[in-house]
């Protein structure tokens, strides 16, 4: 098994916040006084990991009240259908809602990447392990999701435990969104800012390369939004390790690498 496909135990990354997924994809379980929240929904093959992690504290899928999707790409929405059936509200920006409605393969139509992935694979053949991993874990065959809840502007989600704030960060996809839990200093960036790019192999704060990004110019501009979030002290990306410290420090490094 390649390193990128190796299962990863859930890790506590902050009080009441667990990082799940594997060496390719992150999603997060957030414990609030009034219920559980999942930020992103991983891959279909992560269902066993999520069930076992919840069972370890005497809980189940039905205890998850809301799923906050940072965007509609299939490596972030894999368990959304299952969790919707279990009773969770699924939240996503309205500009990515069509991917949920039409199924994971529609992401290539609704959020077409700016460049082909082929040049990246030719320069770095080992990068093929990332798309192969997603395919093997069911990313492209997950069911479509109906009945999602959407939003179109920055707002506070008072219906969600912890009342997180949505932060629109378009570019990676048209509806890419971060979620800020201001009282806890948590900022979930999805793929608007990551610390590992599976195609280029880059580690450290960066934008996802153009082979996986819809509009890199807009994605670069969205880093300005992150600079405004002074209350955030822990950044939790969709790929790579979490970062502590000011968002400005991370975005400065991301700007230095620029879109690839």
PDB file of C-alpha atoms in Angstrom:
ATOM      1  CA  UNK A   1       0.000   0.000   0.000  1.00  0.00           C
ATOM      2  CA  UNK A   2       1.354   3.434  -0.900  1.00  0.00           C
ATOM      3  CA  UNK A   3       1.848   6.024   1.795  1.00  0.00           C
ATOM      4  CA  UNK A   4      -0.939   8.163   0.344  1.00  0.00           C
ATOM      5  CA  UNK A   5      -3.443   5.330   0.682  1.00  0.00           C
ATOM      6  CA  UNK A   6      -2.548   4.344   4.240  1.00  0.00           C
ATOM      7  CA  UNK A   7      -5.445   4.481   6.735  1.00  0.00           C
ATOM      8  CA  UNK A   8      -4.986   7.100   9.462  1.00  0.00           C
ATOM      9  CA  UNK A   9      -6.439   6.904  12.966  1.00  0.00           C
ATOM     10  CA  UNK A  10      -8.593   9.831  14.049  1.00  0.00           C
ATOM     11  CA  UNK A  11      -6.536  12.498  15.807  1.00  0.00           C
ATOM     12  CA  UNK A  12      -7.558  15.109  18.369  1.00  0.00           C
ATOM     13  CA  UNK A  13      -6.273  18.406  16.929  1.00  0.00           C
ATOM     14  CA  UNK A  14      -7.973  20.785  19.374  1.00  0.00           C
ATOM     15  CA  UNK A  15     -10.336  20.414  22.331  1.00  0.00           C
ATOM     16  CA  UNK A  16     -13.450  18.760  20.943  1.00  0.00           C
ATOM     17  CA  UNK A  17     -12.112  18.579  17.362  1.00  0.00           C
ATOM     18  CA  UNK A  18     -11.028  15.327  15.725  1.00  0.00           C
ATOM     19  CA  UNK A  19      -9.329  14.991  12.341  1.00  0.00           C
ATOM     20  CA  UNK A  20     -10.524  11.978  10.377  1.00  0.00           C
ATOM     21  CA  UNK A  21      -9.819  10.637   6.901  1.00  0.00           C
ATOM     22  CA  UNK A  22      -6.511   9.366   5.562  1.00  0.00           C
ATOM     23  CA  UNK A  23      -3.193  10.624   4.221  1.00  0.00           C
ATOM     24  CA  UNK A  24      -4.962  12.167   1.213  1.00  0.00           C
ATOM     25  CA  UNK A  25      -8.233  13.610   2.558  1.00  0.00           C
ATOM     26  CA  UNK A  26      -9.214  15.309   5.827  1.00  0.00           C
ATOM     27  CA  UNK A  27     -12.618  15.786   7.385  1.00  0.00           C
ATOM     28  CA  UNK A  28     -13.373  16.883  10.925  1.00  0.00           C
ATOM     29  CA  UNK A  29     -15.743  16.082  13.781  1.00  0.00           C
ATOM     30  CA  UNK A  30     -16.557  19.047  16.028  1.00  0.00           C
ATOM     31  CA  UNK A  31     -18.165  18.559  19.444  1.00  0.00           C
ATOM     32  CA  UNK A  32     -20.404  21.371  20.634  1.00  0.00           C
ATOM     33  CA  UNK A  33     -22.566  21.521  23.754  1.00  0.00           C
ATOM     34  CA  UNK A  34     -25.698  21.259  21.624  1.00  0.00           C
ATOM     35  CA  UNK A  35     -24.543  18.524  19.244  1.00  0.00           C
ATOM     36  CA  UNK A  36     -21.988  17.198  16.773  1.00  0.00           C
ATOM     37  CA  UNK A  37     -20.949  18.837  13.517  1.00  0.00           C
ATOM     38  CA  UNK A  38     -18.985  17.276  10.674  1.00  0.00           C
ATOM     39  CA  UNK A  39     -16.951  19.606   8.472  1.00  0.00           C
ATOM     40  CA  UNK A  40     -16.745  17.940   5.064  1.00  0.00           C
ATOM     41  CA  UNK A  41     -17.738  14.351   4.502  1.00  0.00           C
ATOM     42  CA  UNK A  42     -14.678  12.513   3.270  1.00  0.00           C
ATOM     43  CA  UNK A  43     -14.902   9.499   0.987  1.00  0.00           C
ATOM     44  CA  UNK A  44     -17.508   6.703   1.036  1.00  0.00           C
ATOM     45  CA  UNK A  45     -14.872   4.269   2.321  1.00  0.00           C
ATOM     46  CA  UNK A  46     -14.454   6.430   5.448  1.00  0.00           C
ATOM     47  CA  UNK A  47     -17.850   5.330   6.771  1.00  0.00           C
ATOM     48  CA  UNK A  48     -16.362   2.523   8.861  1.00  0.00           C
ATOM     49  CA  UNK A  49     -13.808   4.859  10.393  1.00  0.00           C
ATOM     50  CA  UNK A  50     -16.480   7.405  11.291  1.00  0.00           C
ATOM     51  CA  UNK A  51     -18.829   4.794  12.768  1.00  0.00           C
ATOM     52  CA  UNK A  52     -16.064   3.273  14.903  1.00  0.00           C
ATOM     53  CA  UNK A  53     -14.855   6.657  16.085  1.00  0.00           C
ATOM     54  CA  UNK A  54     -18.341   7.682  17.156  1.00  0.00           C
ATOM     55  CA  UNK A  55     -18.972   4.322  18.820  1.00  0.00           C
ATOM     56  CA  UNK A  56     -15.864   4.836  20.940  1.00  0.00           C
ATOM     57  CA  UNK A  57     -17.743   7.539  22.839  1.00  0.00           C
ATOM     58  CA  UNK A  58     -21.138   5.835  22.744  1.00  0.00           C
ATOM     59  CA  UNK A  59     -22.484   7.773  19.780  1.00  0.00           C
ATOM     60  CA  UNK A  60     -23.663   7.019  16.264  1.00  0.00           C
ATOM     61  CA  UNK A  61     -24.308   8.724  12.928  1.00  0.00           C
ATOM     62  CA  UNK A  62     -27.677   9.959  14.180  1.00  0.00           C
ATOM     63  CA  UNK A  63     -25.875  12.181  16.712  1.00  0.00           C
ATOM     64  CA  UNK A  64     -24.405  14.295  13.914  1.00  0.00           C
ATOM     65  CA  UNK A  65     -26.735  17.262  13.524  1.00  0.00           C
ATOM     66  CA  UNK A  66     -25.089  19.051  10.621  1.00  0.00           C
ATOM     67  CA  UNK A  67     -22.511  18.537   7.884  1.00  0.00           C
ATOM     68  CA  UNK A  68     -20.766  21.680   6.621  1.00  0.00           C
ATOM     69  CA  UNK A  69     -19.366  21.127   3.128  1.00  0.00           C
ATOM     70  CA  UNK A  70     -16.530  23.439   2.165  1.00  0.00           C
ATOM     71  CA  UNK A  71     -17.218  22.670  -1.502  1.00  0.00           C
ATOM     72  CA  UNK A  72     -18.747  20.089  -3.806  1.00  0.00           C
ATOM     73  CA  UNK A  73     -15.745  18.032  -4.907  1.00  0.00           C
ATOM     74  CA  UNK A  74     -16.309  14.289  -4.414  1.00  0.00           C
ATOM     75  CA  UNK A  75     -13.442  13.810  -1.950  1.00  0.00           C
ATOM     76  CA  UNK A  76     -15.331  16.132   0.432  1.00  0.00           C
ATOM     77  CA  UNK A  77     -18.902  14.880  -0.061  1.00  0.00           C
ATOM     78  CA  UNK A  78     -18.576  11.084   0.001  1.00  0.00           C
ATOM     79  CA  UNK A  79     -20.633  10.458   3.152  1.00  0.00           C
ATOM     80  CA  UNK A  80     -23.139  13.255   2.614  1.00  0.00           C
ATOM     81  CA  UNK A  81     -25.894  10.964   1.306  1.00  0.00           C
ATOM     82  CA  UNK A  82     -25.494   8.533   4.216  1.00  0.00           C
ATOM     83  CA  UNK A  83     -25.476  11.323   6.786  1.00  0.00           C
ATOM     84  CA  UNK A  84     -28.483  12.990   5.192  1.00  0.00           C
ATOM     85  CA  UNK A  85     -30.365   9.707   5.555  1.00  0.00           C
ATOM     86  CA  UNK A  86     -29.255   9.531   9.199  1.00  0.00           C
ATOM     87  CA  UNK A  87     -30.906  12.894   9.836  1.00  0.00           C
ATOM     88  CA  UNK A  88     -28.131  15.480   9.478  1.00  0.00           C
ATOM     89  CA  UNK A  89     -28.641  18.774   7.679  1.00  0.00           C
ATOM     90  CA  UNK A  90     -26.200  19.094   4.777  1.00  0.00           C
ATOM     91  CA  UNK A  91     -24.983  22.655   4.155  1.00  0.00           C
ATOM     92  CA  UNK A  92     -23.222  23.894   1.006  1.00  0.00           C
ATOM     93  CA  UNK A  93     -22.926  27.149  -0.912  1.00  0.00           C
ATOM     94  CA  UNK A  94     -25.616  27.458  -3.564  1.00  0.00           C
ATOM     95  CA  UNK A  95     -23.049  27.621  -6.387  1.00  0.00           C
ATOM     96  CA  UNK A  96     -21.824  24.108  -5.527  1.00  0.00           C
ATOM     97  CA  UNK A  97     -25.232  22.665  -4.658  1.00  0.00           C
ATOM     98  CA  UNK A  98     -25.730  21.381  -8.220  1.00  0.00           C
ATOM     99  CA  UNK A  99     -22.782  18.979  -7.788  1.00  0.00           C
ATOM    100  CA  UNK A 100     -24.570  17.380  -4.833  1.00  0.00           C
ATOM    101  CA  UNK A 101     -27.832  17.213  -6.769  1.00  0.00           C
ATOM    102  CA  UNK A 102     -26.310  15.779  -9.966  1.00  0.00           C
ATOM    103  CA  UNK A 103     -23.758  13.432  -8.400  1.00  0.00           C
ATOM    104  CA  UNK A 104     -19.970  13.484  -7.928  1.00  0.00           C
ATOM    105  CA  UNK A 105     -18.988  13.110 -11.580  1.00  0.00           C
ATOM    106  CA  UNK A 106     -20.826  16.325 -12.380  1.00  0.00           C
ATOM    107  CA  UNK A 107     -18.036  18.266 -10.619  1.00  0.00           C
ATOM    108  CA  UNK A 108     -16.109  18.210 -13.910  1.00  0.00           C
ATOM    109  CA  UNK A 109     -19.031  20.070 -15.479  1.00  0.00           C
ATOM    110  CA  UNK A 110     -20.053  22.425 -12.689  1.00  0.00           C
ATOM    111  CA  UNK A 111     -16.499  23.243 -11.516  1.00  0.00           C
ATOM    112  CA  UNK A 112     -14.275  22.355 -14.455  1.00  0.00           C
ATOM    113  CA  UNK A 113     -10.568  22.554 -13.540  1.00  0.00           C
ATOM    114  CA  UNK A 114      -8.578  25.352 -15.121  1.00  0.00           C
ATOM    115  CA  UNK A 115      -5.993  22.936 -16.532  1.00  0.00           C
ATOM    116  CA  UNK A 116      -5.745  19.264 -17.373  1.00  0.00           C
ATOM    117  CA  UNK A 117      -4.146  17.092 -14.710  1.00  0.00           C
ATOM    118  CA  UNK A 118      -2.066  15.348 -17.390  1.00  0.00           C
ATOM    119  CA  UNK A 119       0.933  17.743 -17.379  1.00  0.00           C
ATOM    120  CA  UNK A 120       1.237  17.366 -13.618  1.00  0.00           C
ATOM    121  CA  UNK A 121       1.170  13.587 -13.902  1.00  0.00           C
ATOM    122  CA  UNK A 122       3.797  13.637 -16.641  1.00  0.00           C
ATOM    123  CA  UNK A 123       6.119  15.763 -14.504  1.00  0.00           C
ATOM    124  CA  UNK A 124       5.450  13.722 -11.360  1.00  0.00           C
ATOM    125  CA  UNK A 125       4.170  10.220 -12.223  1.00  0.00           C
ATOM    126  CA  UNK A 126       3.755   9.234  -8.561  1.00  0.00           C
ATOM    127  CA  UNK A 127       0.951  11.813  -8.340  1.00  0.00           C
ATOM    128  CA  UNK A 128      -1.339   9.273 -10.020  1.00  0.00           C
ATOM    129  CA  UNK A 129      -1.755   7.688  -6.586  1.00  0.00           C
ATOM    130  CA  UNK A 130      -4.035  10.567  -5.536  1.00  0.00           C
ATOM    131  CA  UNK A 131      -6.790  10.188  -8.195  1.00  0.00           C
ATOM    132  CA  UNK A 132      -6.465   6.407  -8.023  1.00  0.00           C
ATOM    133  CA  UNK A 133      -6.956   6.510  -4.270  1.00  0.00           C
ATOM    134  CA  UNK A 134     -10.093   8.630  -4.633  1.00  0.00           C
ATOM    135  CA  UNK A 135     -11.508   6.236  -7.213  1.00  0.00           C
ATOM    136  CA  UNK A 136     -10.780   3.146  -5.120  1.00  0.00           C
ATOM    137  CA  UNK A 137     -12.455   4.724  -2.103  1.00  0.00           C
ATOM    138  CA  UNK A 138     -15.668   5.406  -4.011  1.00  0.00           C
ATOM    139  CA  UNK A 139     -15.373   9.151  -4.621  1.00  0.00           C
ATOM    140  CA  UNK A 140     -16.844   9.069  -8.116  1.00  0.00           C
ATOM    141  CA  UNK A 141     -19.654   6.583  -7.504  1.00  0.00           C
ATOM    142  CA  UNK A 142     -21.216   8.024  -4.335  1.00  0.00           C
ATOM    143  CA  UNK A 143     -24.970   8.715  -4.547  1.00  0.00           C
ATOM    144  CA  UNK A 144     -26.310  12.140  -5.379  1.00  0.00           C
ATOM    145  CA  UNK A 145     -27.633  14.121  -2.411  1.00  0.00           C
ATOM    146  CA  UNK A 146     -31.043  15.780  -2.334  1.00  0.00           C
ATOM    147  CA  UNK A 147     -32.550  18.155   0.185  1.00  0.00           C
ATOM    148  CA  UNK A 148     -29.372  20.071   0.987  1.00  0.00           C
ATOM    149  CA  UNK A 149     -29.491  23.442   2.701  1.00  0.00           C
ATOM    150  CA  UNK A 150     -27.664  26.226   0.901  1.00  0.00           C
ATOM    151  CA  UNK A 151     -26.613  29.834   1.396  1.00  0.00           C
ATOM    152  CA  UNK A 152     -25.412  32.567  -0.932  1.00  0.00           C
ATOM    153  CA  UNK A 153     -23.611  35.080   1.288  1.00  0.00           C
ATOM    154  CA  UNK A 154     -21.507  35.169   4.436  1.00  0.00           C
ATOM    155  CA  UNK A 155     -23.782  34.448   7.356  1.00  0.00           C
ATOM    156  CA  UNK A 156     -23.918  32.951  10.808  1.00  0.00           C
ATOM    157  CA  UNK A 157     -25.515  29.498  10.815  1.00  0.00           C
ATOM    158  CA  UNK A 158     -27.543  29.787  13.993  1.00  0.00           C
ATOM    159  CA  UNK A 159     -29.256  26.483  13.182  1.00  0.00           C
ATOM    160  CA  UNK A 160     -25.925  24.624  13.486  1.00  0.00           C
ATOM    161  CA  UNK A 161     -24.300  23.694  16.818  1.00  0.00           C
ATOM    162  CA  UNK A 162     -21.662  26.294  17.634  1.00  0.00           C
ATOM    163  CA  UNK A 163     -23.286  28.824  15.259  1.00  0.00           C
ATOM    164  CA  UNK A 164     -20.330  28.899  12.830  1.00  0.00           C
ATOM    165  CA  UNK A 165     -19.877  31.713  10.346  1.00  0.00           C
ATOM    166  CA  UNK A 166     -19.616  30.994   6.625  1.00  0.00           C
ATOM    167  CA  UNK A 167     -16.733  32.705   4.817  1.00  0.00           C
ATOM    168  CA  UNK A 168     -17.050  32.684   1.036  1.00  0.00           C
ATOM    169  CA  UNK A 169     -13.730  31.712  -0.583  1.00  0.00           C
ATOM    170  CA  UNK A 170     -14.528  31.080  -4.269  1.00  0.00           C
ATOM    171  CA  UNK A 171     -11.955  29.962  -6.787  1.00  0.00           C
ATOM    172  CA  UNK A 172     -11.116  26.341  -6.086  1.00  0.00           C
ATOM    173  CA  UNK A 173     -14.775  25.800  -6.954  1.00  0.00           C
ATOM    174  CA  UNK A 174     -17.395  28.509  -7.560  1.00  0.00           C
ATOM    175  CA  UNK A 175     -18.914  27.887  -4.125  1.00  0.00           C
ATOM    176  CA  UNK A 176     -15.844  27.161  -1.997  1.00  0.00           C
ATOM    177  CA  UNK A 177     -16.492  28.249   1.588  1.00  0.00           C
ATOM    178  CA  UNK A 178     -14.621  28.332   4.862  1.00  0.00           C
ATOM    179  CA  UNK A 179     -16.286  27.902   8.259  1.00  0.00           C
ATOM    180  CA  UNK A 180     -15.214  29.979  11.244  1.00  0.00           C
ATOM    181  CA  UNK A 181     -16.057  29.045  14.824  1.00  0.00           C
ATOM    182  CA  UNK A 182     -14.992  32.430  16.233  1.00  0.00           C
ATOM    183  CA  UNK A 183     -15.374  31.668  19.941  1.00  0.00           C
ATOM    184  CA  UNK A 184     -13.031  28.684  19.526  1.00  0.00           C
ATOM    185  CA  UNK A 185     -10.593  30.186  17.028  1.00  0.00           C
ATOM    186  CA  UNK A 186     -11.263  27.400  14.512  1.00  0.00           C
ATOM    187  CA  UNK A 187     -11.145  28.068  10.779  1.00  0.00           C
ATOM    188  CA  UNK A 188     -11.902  25.233   8.385  1.00  0.00           C
ATOM    189  CA  UNK A 189     -10.469  26.241   5.015  1.00  0.00           C
ATOM    190  CA  UNK A 190     -11.404  23.255   2.854  1.00  0.00           C
ATOM    191  CA  UNK A 191      -9.336  23.501  -0.327  1.00  0.00           C
ATOM    192  CA  UNK A 192      -9.204  27.306  -0.413  1.00  0.00           C
ATOM    193  CA  UNK A 193      -5.927  26.931   1.501  1.00  0.00           C
ATOM    194  CA  UNK A 194      -4.235  23.565   2.009  1.00  0.00           C
ATOM    195  CA  UNK A 195      -0.910  22.333   3.358  1.00  0.00           C
ATOM    196  CA  UNK A 196      -0.437  19.492   0.888  1.00  0.00           C
ATOM    197  CA  UNK A 197      -1.156  19.304  -2.841  1.00  0.00           C
ATOM    198  CA  UNK A 198      -1.492  15.746  -4.069  1.00  0.00           C
ATOM    199  CA  UNK A 199      -0.675  16.550  -7.699  1.00  0.00           C
ATOM    200  CA  UNK A 200       2.415  18.717  -7.203  1.00  0.00           C
ATOM    201  CA  UNK A 201       3.573  17.121  -3.945  1.00  0.00           C
ATOM    202  CA  UNK A 202       4.033  20.572  -2.387  1.00  0.00           C
ATOM    203  CA  UNK A 203       3.778  20.773   1.401  1.00  0.00           C
ATOM    204  CA  UNK A 204       3.143  23.918   3.407  1.00  0.00           C
ATOM    205  CA  UNK A 205       0.434  26.577   2.983  1.00  0.00           C
ATOM    206  CA  UNK A 206      -0.565  26.742  -0.673  1.00  0.00           C
ATOM    207  CA  UNK A 207      -3.363  27.019  -3.181  1.00  0.00           C
ATOM    208  CA  UNK A 208      -4.400  23.788  -4.843  1.00  0.00           C
ATOM    209  CA  UNK A 209      -2.820  23.584  -8.297  1.00  0.00           C
ATOM    210  CA  UNK A 210      -4.704  24.542 -11.448  1.00  0.00           C
ATOM    211  CA  UNK A 211      -5.210  20.880 -12.335  1.00  0.00           C
ATOM    212  CA  UNK A 212      -7.716  20.656  -9.478  1.00  0.00           C
ATOM    213  CA  UNK A 213      -8.848  24.316  -9.318  1.00  0.00           C
ATOM    214  CA  UNK A 214     -11.637  26.007 -11.258  1.00  0.00           C
ATOM    215  CA  UNK A 215     -10.359  29.611 -11.241  1.00  0.00           C
ATOM    216  CA  UNK A 216      -6.906  30.205  -9.763  1.00  0.00           C
ATOM    217  CA  UNK A 217      -7.063  34.004 -10.060  1.00  0.00           C
ATOM    218  CA  UNK A 218     -10.219  34.098  -7.954  1.00  0.00           C
ATOM    219  CA  UNK A 219      -8.731  31.562  -5.529  1.00  0.00           C
ATOM    220  CA  UNK A 220      -5.718  33.842  -5.064  1.00  0.00           C
ATOM    221  CA  UNK A 221      -7.989  36.831  -4.406  1.00  0.00           C
ATOM    222  CA  UNK A 222      -9.913  34.824  -1.801  1.00  0.00           C
ATOM    223  CA  UNK A 223      -6.807  34.695   0.365  1.00  0.00           C
ATOM    224  CA  UNK A 224      -7.578  38.342   1.190  1.00  0.00           C
ATOM    225  CA  UNK A 225     -10.727  37.160   2.945  1.00  0.00           C
ATOM    226  CA  UNK A 226      -8.689  34.861   5.167  1.00  0.00           C
ATOM    227  CA  UNK A 227      -6.461  37.774   6.159  1.00  0.00           C
ATOM    228  CA  UNK A 228      -9.496  39.445   7.738  1.00  0.00           C
ATOM    229  CA  UNK A 229     -10.181  36.596  10.183  1.00  0.00           C
ATOM    230  CA  UNK A 230      -8.063  37.711  13.109  1.00  0.00           C
ATOM    231  CA  UNK A 231      -9.964  35.542  15.606  1.00  0.00           C
ATOM    232  CA  UNK A 232      -8.756  32.337  13.919  1.00  0.00           C
ATOM    233  CA  UNK A 233      -5.806  30.660  15.641  1.00  0.00           C
ATOM    234  CA  UNK A 234      -6.061  27.159  14.133  1.00  0.00           C
ATOM    235  CA  UNK A 235      -6.476  26.547  10.398  1.00  0.00           C
ATOM    236  CA  UNK A 236      -7.875  23.154   9.424  1.00  0.00           C
ATOM    237  CA  UNK A 237      -7.432  22.381   5.699  1.00  0.00           C
ATOM    238  CA  UNK A 238      -8.978  19.733   3.505  1.00  0.00           C
ATOM    239  CA  UNK A 239      -5.556  18.291   2.686  1.00  0.00           C
ATOM    240  CA  UNK A 240      -2.434  18.296   4.818  1.00  0.00           C
ATOM    241  CA  UNK A 241      -1.743  19.103   8.438  1.00  0.00           C
ATOM    242  CA  UNK A 242      -3.525  21.793  10.468  1.00  0.00           C
ATOM    243  CA  UNK A 243      -1.710  25.076  11.085  1.00  0.00           C
ATOM    244  CA  UNK A 244      -1.561  27.141  14.262  1.00  0.00           C
ATOM    245  CA  UNK A 245      -1.143  30.884  14.194  1.00  0.00           C
ATOM    246  CA  UNK A 246      -2.479  33.838  12.239  1.00  0.00           C
ATOM    247  CA  UNK A 247      -4.146  33.287   8.859  1.00  0.00           C
ATOM    248  CA  UNK A 248      -1.981  36.128   7.529  1.00  0.00           C
ATOM    249  CA  UNK A 249       1.157  34.068   8.046  1.00  0.00           C
ATOM    250  CA  UNK A 250      -0.307  31.150   6.088  1.00  0.00           C
ATOM    251  CA  UNK A 251      -1.684  33.290   3.266  1.00  0.00           C
ATOM    252  CA  UNK A 252       1.633  35.099   2.863  1.00  0.00           C
ATOM    253  CA  UNK A 253       3.361  31.774   2.252  1.00  0.00           C
ATOM    254  CA  UNK A 254       0.600  30.675  -0.109  1.00  0.00           C
ATOM    255  CA  UNK A 255       0.987  33.853  -2.152  1.00  0.00           C
ATOM    256  CA  UNK A 256       4.715  33.233  -2.454  1.00  0.00           C
ATOM    257  CA  UNK A 257       4.123  29.859  -4.105  1.00  0.00           C
ATOM    258  CA  UNK A 258       1.192  31.226  -6.108  1.00  0.00           C
ATOM    259  CA  UNK A 259      -1.061  29.150  -8.397  1.00  0.00           C
ATOM    260  CA  UNK A 260       0.886  26.273  -9.939  1.00  0.00           C
TER     261      UNK A 260
END
